[in-house]
């Protein structure tokens, strides 16, 4: 059976038969890993590893307290964190490279991921405290659009909600600088490049004393952050605990029900009566 096609000494592509075989091989390797996890869970339930992929915003602002409590509770679990774009993060979880992915966008493109809603968040406008926007009686998108904007790159940290809000008003924002790192965005706002639009959780009045935050809840629809993992993942006890530590409504029973759901619509129905916290 020919799995690869060659062009001279180089592999040029995978044959259709090869794609089918590699899918089965991937599943087999995943099953072997799950068997090892099951054995370790019974042998030593408080020891192992947990690998998470997430964005800078989640790693910097949403996860530190969760990670701190988890490590104190499970000192024998090695916790590894990878950062990337939402698409990179979802791909890592889909391929089995990481156990969990935590992001706001991109996970819906991968059918083999179980996605669980964790919390909602919205944005703040940040600017130097003497900026004219602070004089506005009621902040509007029209007023914000008059100034250069510094924000996240497209497809990152809820950027699509931001763009949609301006488009619905028939506005074209002047986005002059984008970055994946909220701290970088704040740096360029400090340099006077423009006003920043960032996740509200990323503004700390005790640290960002030279910047002021303007509430933008009424300007943008909130975004949902989710935690995802492959649908054939054998979740160990400490993995359930990490999920519940991150989102208290995601109990062991609710996570199991979501895993057992036969479709995304059935899974979403499980959370129809859940009020997500807002950060």
XYZ file of C-alpha atoms in Angstrom:
279
model
C 0.000 0.000 0.000
C 1.485 3.340 -1.072
C 1.153 5.893 1.700
C 3.402 8.635 0.315
C 4.074 9.849 -3.207
C 7.625 10.849 -4.064
C 9.105 13.443 -6.362
C 12.648 12.186 -6.705
C 13.984 11.836 -3.172
C 11.377 14.188 -1.714
C 7.994 13.173 -0.315
C 5.504 15.224 -2.337
C 2.180 14.298 -0.774
C 0.174 11.722 1.159
C -1.985 9.406 -0.947
C -5.725 9.034 -0.205
C -4.989 5.580 1.217
C -2.218 7.100 3.303
C -4.573 9.729 4.735
C -6.996 6.995 5.834
C -4.185 4.947 7.382
C -2.710 7.952 9.188
C -6.111 8.826 10.654
C -6.378 5.299 12.045
C -2.798 5.409 13.305
C -3.490 8.711 15.051
C -6.547 7.200 16.744
C -4.554 4.111 17.755
C -1.779 6.188 19.308
C -4.379 8.272 21.102
C -6.034 5.119 22.467
C -2.660 3.872 23.724
C -2.150 7.179 25.515
C -5.610 6.926 27.103
C -4.825 3.406 28.361
C -1.636 4.710 29.964
C -3.589 7.541 31.571
C -6.206 5.143 32.927
C -3.487 2.941 34.448
C -1.753 5.939 36.035
C -5.038 7.284 37.397
C -5.533 4.087 39.419
C -1.841 3.748 40.317
C -1.188 7.360 41.381
C -4.198 9.695 40.938
C -2.363 12.821 42.146
C 0.667 12.502 39.861
C 1.032 13.198 36.144
C 1.125 16.126 33.762
C -1.279 18.683 32.338
C -0.563 20.703 29.206
C -2.586 23.790 28.349
C -2.548 26.014 25.267
C -3.981 29.495 25.580
C -3.606 33.123 24.557
C -1.433 35.708 26.255
C -4.491 37.458 27.719
C -5.759 34.278 29.383
C -2.273 33.289 30.597
C -1.516 36.758 31.941
C -4.832 37.803 33.467
C -7.338 34.930 33.830
C -5.197 31.939 34.797
C -2.571 32.938 37.429
C -4.785 32.446 40.500
C -6.264 29.242 39.058
C -2.816 27.831 38.304
C -1.528 28.836 41.741
C -4.341 27.022 43.554
C -4.009 23.986 41.283
C -0.257 23.627 41.864
C -0.708 23.920 45.629
C -3.363 21.202 45.500
C -1.477 18.928 43.080
C 2.255 19.483 43.657
C 3.127 16.237 41.838
C 1.388 17.278 38.603
C 3.698 18.966 36.096
C 1.798 21.844 34.496
C 2.947 23.093 31.094
C 1.542 26.125 29.278
C 1.845 27.021 25.584
C 0.795 30.364 24.106
C -0.327 31.096 20.570
C -3.083 32.402 18.357
C -6.569 30.942 18.801
C -6.147 28.846 15.636
C -2.774 27.489 16.792
C -4.238 26.737 20.203
C -7.213 24.831 18.784
C -4.967 22.899 16.396
C -2.732 21.812 19.287
C -5.731 20.468 21.181
C -7.240 18.835 18.089
C -3.986 17.016 17.321
C -3.518 15.863 20.918
C -0.390 17.956 21.423
C -1.994 19.560 24.490
C -4.680 18.414 26.918
C -6.723 21.618 27.097
C -7.092 24.717 24.986
C -8.536 27.932 26.406
C -9.548 30.611 23.924
C -12.354 32.815 22.703
C -12.219 32.057 18.988
C -11.353 29.322 16.448
C -12.316 26.199 18.426
C -15.618 25.859 16.578
C -13.669 24.897 13.442
C -12.593 21.555 14.947
C -15.302 18.921 15.174
C -13.274 16.611 17.418
C -13.126 19.154 20.245
C -15.524 19.240 23.186
C -15.986 22.943 23.965
C -17.289 24.093 27.345
C -18.279 27.731 28.043
C -16.375 29.249 30.969
C -17.124 32.960 31.260
C -18.068 36.084 29.346
C -15.900 39.160 29.022
C -16.060 42.548 27.392
C -13.731 45.356 26.478
C -12.424 48.635 27.801
C -11.151 51.689 25.972
C -7.800 52.669 27.453
C -6.108 56.024 26.918
C -3.941 58.564 28.739
C -5.994 60.176 31.487
C -5.985 63.571 29.746
C -7.438 62.150 26.518
C -10.480 64.006 25.047
C -12.579 60.798 25.107
C -12.781 61.141 28.877
C -14.809 64.318 28.348
C -17.570 62.490 26.473
C -20.791 62.381 28.506
C -21.721 59.076 26.890
C -19.043 57.148 25.046
C -20.067 56.169 21.483
C -18.462 54.199 18.686
C -18.614 57.326 16.557
C -16.477 59.159 19.111
C -13.998 56.270 19.371
C -13.731 56.025 15.562
C -12.422 59.605 15.407
C -9.108 58.474 16.900
C -6.431 55.971 15.816
C -6.986 52.571 17.429
C -4.517 50.095 18.879
C -5.953 46.627 19.474
C -5.625 42.890 18.918
C -4.771 41.314 15.580
C -7.697 39.990 13.564
C -8.911 36.562 14.682
C -7.459 37.068 18.141
C -9.121 37.625 21.522
C -12.592 38.471 20.282
C -11.421 40.861 17.569
C -14.326 39.824 15.302
C -16.886 41.213 17.795
C -15.054 44.520 17.778
C -15.003 44.775 13.981
C -18.663 43.765 13.706
C -19.720 46.511 16.108
C -18.113 49.207 13.953
C -19.461 47.702 10.721
C -23.019 47.643 12.046
C -22.720 51.398 12.620
C -21.293 51.932 9.133
C -17.955 52.990 10.611
C -14.433 52.134 9.479
C -12.081 52.323 12.455
C -8.502 53.504 11.866
C -6.632 50.564 13.323
C -3.022 51.758 13.180
C -1.328 49.047 15.216
C -2.240 45.486 16.228
C -0.615 42.970 18.540
C -1.356 39.638 20.215
C -0.015 40.802 23.572
C -2.153 43.159 25.669
C 0.901 44.572 27.433
C 2.355 45.525 24.042
C -0.902 47.277 23.152
C -0.763 49.277 26.392
C 2.856 50.217 25.677
C 1.927 51.778 22.339
C -1.058 53.567 23.834
C 1.383 55.111 26.309
C 3.514 56.254 23.366
C 0.520 58.148 21.990
C -0.061 55.929 18.963
C -3.808 55.774 19.596
C -6.521 54.679 22.005
C -6.475 51.004 22.987
C -9.323 48.523 22.881
C -8.464 45.592 25.141
C -10.111 42.944 27.289
C -11.459 44.645 30.410
C -9.660 42.140 32.649
C -6.336 43.350 31.181
C -6.592 46.791 32.773
C -5.327 47.019 36.348
C -5.799 50.460 37.952
C -3.100 49.647 40.526
C -0.508 48.910 37.831
C -1.686 50.971 34.838
C -1.750 54.187 36.826
C -0.768 56.303 33.817
C -3.759 55.074 31.806
C -7.486 55.437 32.321
C -10.127 52.913 31.387
C -13.476 53.793 29.809
C -16.258 51.237 30.097
C -17.270 49.863 26.692
C -19.871 47.264 27.705
C -22.579 49.179 25.866
C -20.507 49.384 22.667
C -19.629 45.730 22.068
C -21.296 42.364 22.439
C -19.567 40.241 25.106
C -17.359 37.354 24.040
C -17.326 33.841 25.494
C -14.154 32.104 26.576
C -14.245 28.311 26.354
C -12.109 25.398 27.402
C -11.775 22.564 24.900
C -10.288 19.084 24.668
C -10.399 16.131 22.262
C -13.617 14.162 22.508
C -11.757 10.888 23.187
C -9.673 12.306 26.044
C -9.593 10.246 29.212
C -9.958 12.990 31.817
C -8.049 12.276 35.000
C -9.311 13.429 38.383
C -7.008 16.433 38.548
C -8.119 17.457 35.038
C -11.746 17.642 36.199
C -10.557 19.685 39.176
C -8.640 22.117 36.972
C -11.721 22.673 34.782
C -13.921 23.325 37.812
C -11.269 25.573 39.359
C -11.282 27.656 36.173
C -15.092 27.681 35.795
C -16.970 26.661 38.939
C -20.162 25.710 37.073
C -18.279 23.023 35.122
C -18.726 20.234 37.633
C -17.563 16.652 37.059
C -21.143 15.621 36.240
C -21.743 18.462 33.778
C -18.446 17.847 31.984
C -19.304 14.137 31.622
C -22.738 15.033 30.250
C -21.118 17.376 27.712
C -18.681 14.653 26.630
C -21.554 12.178 26.217
C -23.629 14.601 24.098
C -24.111 13.362 20.548
C -23.892 16.803 18.899
C -22.777 20.361 19.560
C -26.397 21.521 19.685
C -27.172 18.917 22.355
C -24.061 19.991 24.232
C -25.009 23.676 24.052
C -28.470 22.852 25.416
C -26.822 21.619 28.624
C -25.684 25.183 29.306
C -28.885 26.995 28.328
C -29.801 27.642 31.975
C -26.256 28.385 33.139
C -25.474 32.022 33.883
C -21.853 32.551 32.963
C -19.761 34.866 35.145
C -18.620 38.116 33.528
C -15.006 39.249 33.835
